[in-house]
């Protein structure tokens, strides 16, 4: 009712969305130190690891000495399909320099993630060569799998490695278990 009164009778125009956010943050400060508020704009990013997919170029990367270093392309993903390799350095994105102090995790997310079907041109430095290799990558849906290994250790024993929990973890585990049982796992 407080928001109703503010919205209808306050002398000035009030931004109810902003007021609501501030009220929630203030209330959470009074709770335990483990409670936190995630804004509407950040909730999708926070849920990505749980949902099990995002749209982008499909690489695991690390920022190394102000440069985007490809740790590995996602197998079968857009970067893998065009020939980007582990160890490649992304130094240009759509013709713009992509190194230096501006390169943060947020910068990489803003420039490499995007809607499925959109194109991004990457300038790659590979090995010791001074020549850049240009790759046109068409962004796609990138699965984030929970299980990164499932195989038979010997004739009777199977191994399943659950890397992280996500919405798809149960389904992935059941599929891996069925695959190993079909290989005579006991």
PDB file of C-alpha atoms in Angstrom, residues 30-31 35 45-46 51 55 64 68 94 115 120 138 153 157 164 168 174:
ATOM      1  CA  UNK A  30      19.210  -5.963   7.814  1.00  0.00           C
ATOM      2  CA  UNK A  31      19.243  -9.726   7.201  1.00  0.00           C
ATOM      3  CA  UNK A  35      21.404 -12.554   1.515  1.00  0.00           C
ATOM      4  CA  UNK A  45      23.516 -13.391 -16.362  1.00  0.00           C
ATOM      5  CA  UNK A  46      23.381 -14.874 -12.834  1.00  0.00           C
ATOM      6  CA  UNK A  51      20.039 -22.682 -17.172  1.00  0.00           C
ATOM      7  CA  UNK A  55      24.560 -17.421 -26.965  1.00  0.00           C
ATOM      8  CA  UNK A  64      46.265 -12.908 -19.643  1.00  0.00           C
ATOM      9  CA  UNK A  68      41.994 -12.447 -24.343  1.00  0.00           C
ATOM     10  CA  UNK A  94      35.095  -6.271 -35.400  1.00  0.00           C
ATOM     11  CA  UNK A 115      22.203 -13.187 -30.378  1.00  0.00           C
ATOM     12  CA  UNK A 120      31.554 -11.130 -35.190  1.00  0.00           C
ATOM     13  CA  UNK A 138      28.495 -16.711 -36.355  1.00  0.00           C
ATOM     14  CA  UNK A 153      37.235 -47.430 -16.293  1.00  0.00           C
ATOM     15  CA  UNK A 157      33.240 -49.880 -13.532  1.00  0.00           C
ATOM     16  CA  UNK A 164      28.806 -28.342 -11.789  1.00  0.00           C
ATOM     17  CA  UNK A 168      20.164 -29.969 -17.002  1.00  0.00           C
ATOM     18  CA  UNK A 174      20.704 -40.136 -16.488  1.00  0.00           C
TER      19      UNK A 174
END
